[in-house]
Short mmCIF file of C-alpha atoms in Angstrom, two decimals:
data_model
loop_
_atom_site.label_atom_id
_atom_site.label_comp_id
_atom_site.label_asym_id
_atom_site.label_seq_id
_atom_site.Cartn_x
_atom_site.Cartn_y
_atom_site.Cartn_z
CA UNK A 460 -7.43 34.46 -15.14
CA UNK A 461 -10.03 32.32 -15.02
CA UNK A 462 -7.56 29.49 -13.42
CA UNK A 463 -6.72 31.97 -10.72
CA UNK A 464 -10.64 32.58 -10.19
CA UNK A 465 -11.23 29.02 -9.41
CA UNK A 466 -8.22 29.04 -6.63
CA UNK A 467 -9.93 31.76 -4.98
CA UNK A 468 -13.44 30.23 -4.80
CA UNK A 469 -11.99 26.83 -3.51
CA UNK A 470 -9.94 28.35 -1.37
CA UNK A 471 -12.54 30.32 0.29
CA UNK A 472 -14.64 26.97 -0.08
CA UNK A 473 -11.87 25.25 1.79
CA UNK A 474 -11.96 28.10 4.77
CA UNK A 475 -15.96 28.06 5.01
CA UNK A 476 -15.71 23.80 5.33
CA UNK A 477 -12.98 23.97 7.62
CA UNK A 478 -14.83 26.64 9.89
CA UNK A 479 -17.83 24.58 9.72
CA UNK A 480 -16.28 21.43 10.48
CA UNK A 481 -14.11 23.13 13.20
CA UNK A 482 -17.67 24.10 15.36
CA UNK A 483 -19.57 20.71 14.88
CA UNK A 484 -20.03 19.99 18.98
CA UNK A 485 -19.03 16.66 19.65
CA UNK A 486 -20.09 15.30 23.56
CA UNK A 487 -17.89 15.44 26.23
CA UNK A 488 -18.77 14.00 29.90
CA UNK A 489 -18.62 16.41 32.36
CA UNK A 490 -18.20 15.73 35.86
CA UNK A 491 -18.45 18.05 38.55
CA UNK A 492 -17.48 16.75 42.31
CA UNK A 493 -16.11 19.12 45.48
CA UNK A 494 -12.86 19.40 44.54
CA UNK A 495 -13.29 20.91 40.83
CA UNK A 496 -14.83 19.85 37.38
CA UNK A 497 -13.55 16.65 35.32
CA UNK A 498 -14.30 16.88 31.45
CA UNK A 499 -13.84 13.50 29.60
CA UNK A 500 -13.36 12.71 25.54
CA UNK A 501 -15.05 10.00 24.79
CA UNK A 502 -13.62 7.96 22.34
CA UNK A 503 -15.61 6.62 18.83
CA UNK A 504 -13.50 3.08 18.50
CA UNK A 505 -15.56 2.32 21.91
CA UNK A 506 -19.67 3.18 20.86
CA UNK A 507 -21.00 0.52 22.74
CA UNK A 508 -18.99 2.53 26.11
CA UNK A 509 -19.29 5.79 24.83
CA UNK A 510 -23.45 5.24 24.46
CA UNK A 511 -23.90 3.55 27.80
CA UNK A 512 -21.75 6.54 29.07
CA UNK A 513 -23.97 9.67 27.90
CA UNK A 514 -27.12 7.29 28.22
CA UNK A 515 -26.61 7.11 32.30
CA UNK A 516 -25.37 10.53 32.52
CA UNK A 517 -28.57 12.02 30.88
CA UNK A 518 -30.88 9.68 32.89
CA UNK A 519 -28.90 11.20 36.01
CA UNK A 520 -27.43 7.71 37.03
CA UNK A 521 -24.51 8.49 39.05
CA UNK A 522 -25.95 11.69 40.47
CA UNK A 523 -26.44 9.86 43.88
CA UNK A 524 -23.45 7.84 43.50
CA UNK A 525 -19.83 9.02 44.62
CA UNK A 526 -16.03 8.06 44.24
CA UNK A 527 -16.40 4.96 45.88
CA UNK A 528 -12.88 3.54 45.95
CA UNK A 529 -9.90 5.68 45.27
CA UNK A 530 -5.98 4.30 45.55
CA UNK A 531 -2.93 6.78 44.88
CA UNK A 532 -1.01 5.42 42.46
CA UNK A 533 -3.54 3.77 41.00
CA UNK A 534 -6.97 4.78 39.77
CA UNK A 535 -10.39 6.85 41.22
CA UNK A 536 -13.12 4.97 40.97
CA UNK A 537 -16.53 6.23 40.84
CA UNK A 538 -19.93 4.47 40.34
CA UNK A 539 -21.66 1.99 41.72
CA UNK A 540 -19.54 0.19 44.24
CA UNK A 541 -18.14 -3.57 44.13
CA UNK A 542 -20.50 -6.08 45.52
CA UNK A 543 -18.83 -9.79 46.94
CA UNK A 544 -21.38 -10.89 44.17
CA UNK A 545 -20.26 -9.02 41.42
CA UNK A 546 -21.98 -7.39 38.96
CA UNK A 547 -25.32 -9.57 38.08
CA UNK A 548 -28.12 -7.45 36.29
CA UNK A 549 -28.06 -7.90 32.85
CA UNK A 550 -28.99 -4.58 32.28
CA UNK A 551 -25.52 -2.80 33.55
CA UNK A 552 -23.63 -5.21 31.81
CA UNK A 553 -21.78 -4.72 28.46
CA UNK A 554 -19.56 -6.40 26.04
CA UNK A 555 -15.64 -5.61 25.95
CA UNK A 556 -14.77 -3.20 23.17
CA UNK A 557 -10.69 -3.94 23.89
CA UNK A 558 -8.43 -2.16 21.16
CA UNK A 559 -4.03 -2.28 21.21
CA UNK A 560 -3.94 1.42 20.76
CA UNK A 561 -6.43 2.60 23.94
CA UNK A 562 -4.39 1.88 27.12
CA UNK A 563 -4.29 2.16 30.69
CA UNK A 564 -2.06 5.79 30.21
CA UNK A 565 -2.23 8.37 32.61
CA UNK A 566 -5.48 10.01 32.70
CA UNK A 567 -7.63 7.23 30.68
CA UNK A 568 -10.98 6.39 31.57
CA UNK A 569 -12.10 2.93 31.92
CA UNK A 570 -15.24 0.47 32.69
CA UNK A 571 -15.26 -1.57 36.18
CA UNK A 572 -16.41 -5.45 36.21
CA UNK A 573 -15.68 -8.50 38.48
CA UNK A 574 -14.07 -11.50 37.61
CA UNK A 575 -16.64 -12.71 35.13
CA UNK A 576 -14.22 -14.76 32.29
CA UNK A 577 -16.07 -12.74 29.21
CA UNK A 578 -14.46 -9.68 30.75
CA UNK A 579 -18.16 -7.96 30.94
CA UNK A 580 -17.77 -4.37 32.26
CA UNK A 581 -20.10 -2.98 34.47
CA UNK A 582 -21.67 0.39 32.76
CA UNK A 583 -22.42 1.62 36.15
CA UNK A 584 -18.87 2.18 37.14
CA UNK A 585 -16.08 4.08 35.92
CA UNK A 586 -12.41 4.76 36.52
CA UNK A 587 -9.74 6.63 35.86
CA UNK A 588 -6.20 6.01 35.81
CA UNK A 589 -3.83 7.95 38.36
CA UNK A 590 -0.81 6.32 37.67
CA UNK A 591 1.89 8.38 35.97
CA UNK A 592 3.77 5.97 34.51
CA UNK A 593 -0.02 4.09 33.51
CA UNK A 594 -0.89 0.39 34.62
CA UNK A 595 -0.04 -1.86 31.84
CA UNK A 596 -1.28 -4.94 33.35
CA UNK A 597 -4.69 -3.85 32.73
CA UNK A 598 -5.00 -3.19 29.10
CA UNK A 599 -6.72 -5.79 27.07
CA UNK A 600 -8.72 -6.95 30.69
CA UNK A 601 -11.02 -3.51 31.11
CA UNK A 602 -12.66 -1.30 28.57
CA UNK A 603 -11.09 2.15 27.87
CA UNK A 604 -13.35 4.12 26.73
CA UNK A 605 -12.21 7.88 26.95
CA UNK A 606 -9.72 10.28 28.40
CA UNK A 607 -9.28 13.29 31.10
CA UNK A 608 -8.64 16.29 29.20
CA UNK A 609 -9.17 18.70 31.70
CA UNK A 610 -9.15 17.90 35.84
CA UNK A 611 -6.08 15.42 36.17
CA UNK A 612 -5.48 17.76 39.45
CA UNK A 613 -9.05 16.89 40.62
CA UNK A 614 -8.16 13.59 40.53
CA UNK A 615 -4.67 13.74 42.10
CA UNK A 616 -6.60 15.53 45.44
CA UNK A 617 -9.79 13.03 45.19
CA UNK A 618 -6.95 9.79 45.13
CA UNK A 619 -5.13 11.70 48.16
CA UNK A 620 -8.36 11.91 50.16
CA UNK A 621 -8.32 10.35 53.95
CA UNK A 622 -9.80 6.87 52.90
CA UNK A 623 -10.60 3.65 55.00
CA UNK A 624 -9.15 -0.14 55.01
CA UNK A 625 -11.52 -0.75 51.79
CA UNK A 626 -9.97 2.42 50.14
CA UNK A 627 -13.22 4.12 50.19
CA UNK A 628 -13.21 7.90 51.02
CA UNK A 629 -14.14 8.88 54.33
CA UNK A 630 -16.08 11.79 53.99
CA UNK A 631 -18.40 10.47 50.50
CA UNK A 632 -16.96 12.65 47.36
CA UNK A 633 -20.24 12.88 45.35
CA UNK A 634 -20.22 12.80 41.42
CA UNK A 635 -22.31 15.01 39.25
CA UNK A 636 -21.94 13.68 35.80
CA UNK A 637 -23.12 14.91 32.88
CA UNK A 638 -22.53 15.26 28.90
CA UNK A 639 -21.56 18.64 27.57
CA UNK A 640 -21.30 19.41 23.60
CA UNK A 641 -17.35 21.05 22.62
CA UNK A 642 -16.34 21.84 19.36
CA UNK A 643 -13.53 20.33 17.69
CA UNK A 644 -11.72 23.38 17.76
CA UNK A 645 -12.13 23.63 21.88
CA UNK A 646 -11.01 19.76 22.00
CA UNK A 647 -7.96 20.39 20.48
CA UNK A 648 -7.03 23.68 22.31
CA UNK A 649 -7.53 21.23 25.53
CA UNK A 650 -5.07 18.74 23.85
CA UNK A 651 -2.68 21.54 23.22
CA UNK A 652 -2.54 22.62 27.12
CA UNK A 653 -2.18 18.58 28.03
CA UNK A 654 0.32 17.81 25.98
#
């Protein structure tokens, strides 16, 4: 009897735990433009990216900024845009956090940078990948730090947007990015309806 007892309480132990862990928030970037909202996961095996990320979203960073280079097929680009320079202020730049399993998939979200041979990205821009079928040739040379789990059809208008001979949209598509708190439980009903 007792035996049975002690099932009970750790079972109901178990439930309380699991309904506890299941409503910690965990933040999500948020980002609203003209076509609809994007919500991104941002991914632990990247801190350095995932900091930066909800660091210049709180301080309102790209709130001015737009989709500055978008290519079907390819990826939307938002952030601050390329310079002939490249990216020089110390401040915006960070150290690769490259790992085999976080790829260039459909849907992944990933740091800009120039040339620079460390492979530095630039904090101040973002992209995210278009491409159906992914862009392999880029993993291991830019940053993924997070994936689209809601808004893929945002992007597939914004990357369809009448764009000029530098692939920059004509009319400006303005970002509004921000970080959000979801529970676990609302993260995985959003990886449910992706997959």
């Amino acid at each position: 009897m007792l035996t049975l007892s002690l099932l009970v309480i750790n079972l109901s132990l178990f439930h309380t735990f699991k309904t506890l862990a299941q409503n910690i928030t965990v933040p999500v970037g948020q980002i609203i433009t003209p076509y609809g909202e994007i919500l991104i996961a941002l991914d632990d095996r990247t801190p350095n990216h995932k900091e930066s990320f909800i660091e210049l979203a709180n301080a309102g960073y790209w709130d001015s900024l737009t989709f500055n280079r978008v290519i079907p097929n390819f990826v939307a680009q938002g952030g601050c845009p390329d310079t002939e320079e490249g990216f020089n202020d110390p401040e915006y730049l960070i150290e690769p956090e490259f790992h085999q399993e976080l790829t260039h998939v459909y849907g992944a979200v990933g740091a800009g940078r120039d040339d620079n041979p460390t492979k530095l990205s630039a904090r101040c821009q973002f992209y995210i990948v278009q491409n159906p079928d992914g862009i392999p040739r880029l993993d291991g040379d830019y940053t993924i730090f997070g994936h689209v789990i809601k808004g893929m059809s945002v992007i597939e208008q914004i990357v369809r947007a009448k764009r000029d001979s530098k692939d920059e949209p004509i009319k400006p598509i303005k970002l509004k990015v921000q970080v959000i708190q979801l529970s676990h439980s609302e993260l995985e009903t959003m990886a449910d309806q992706i997959n």
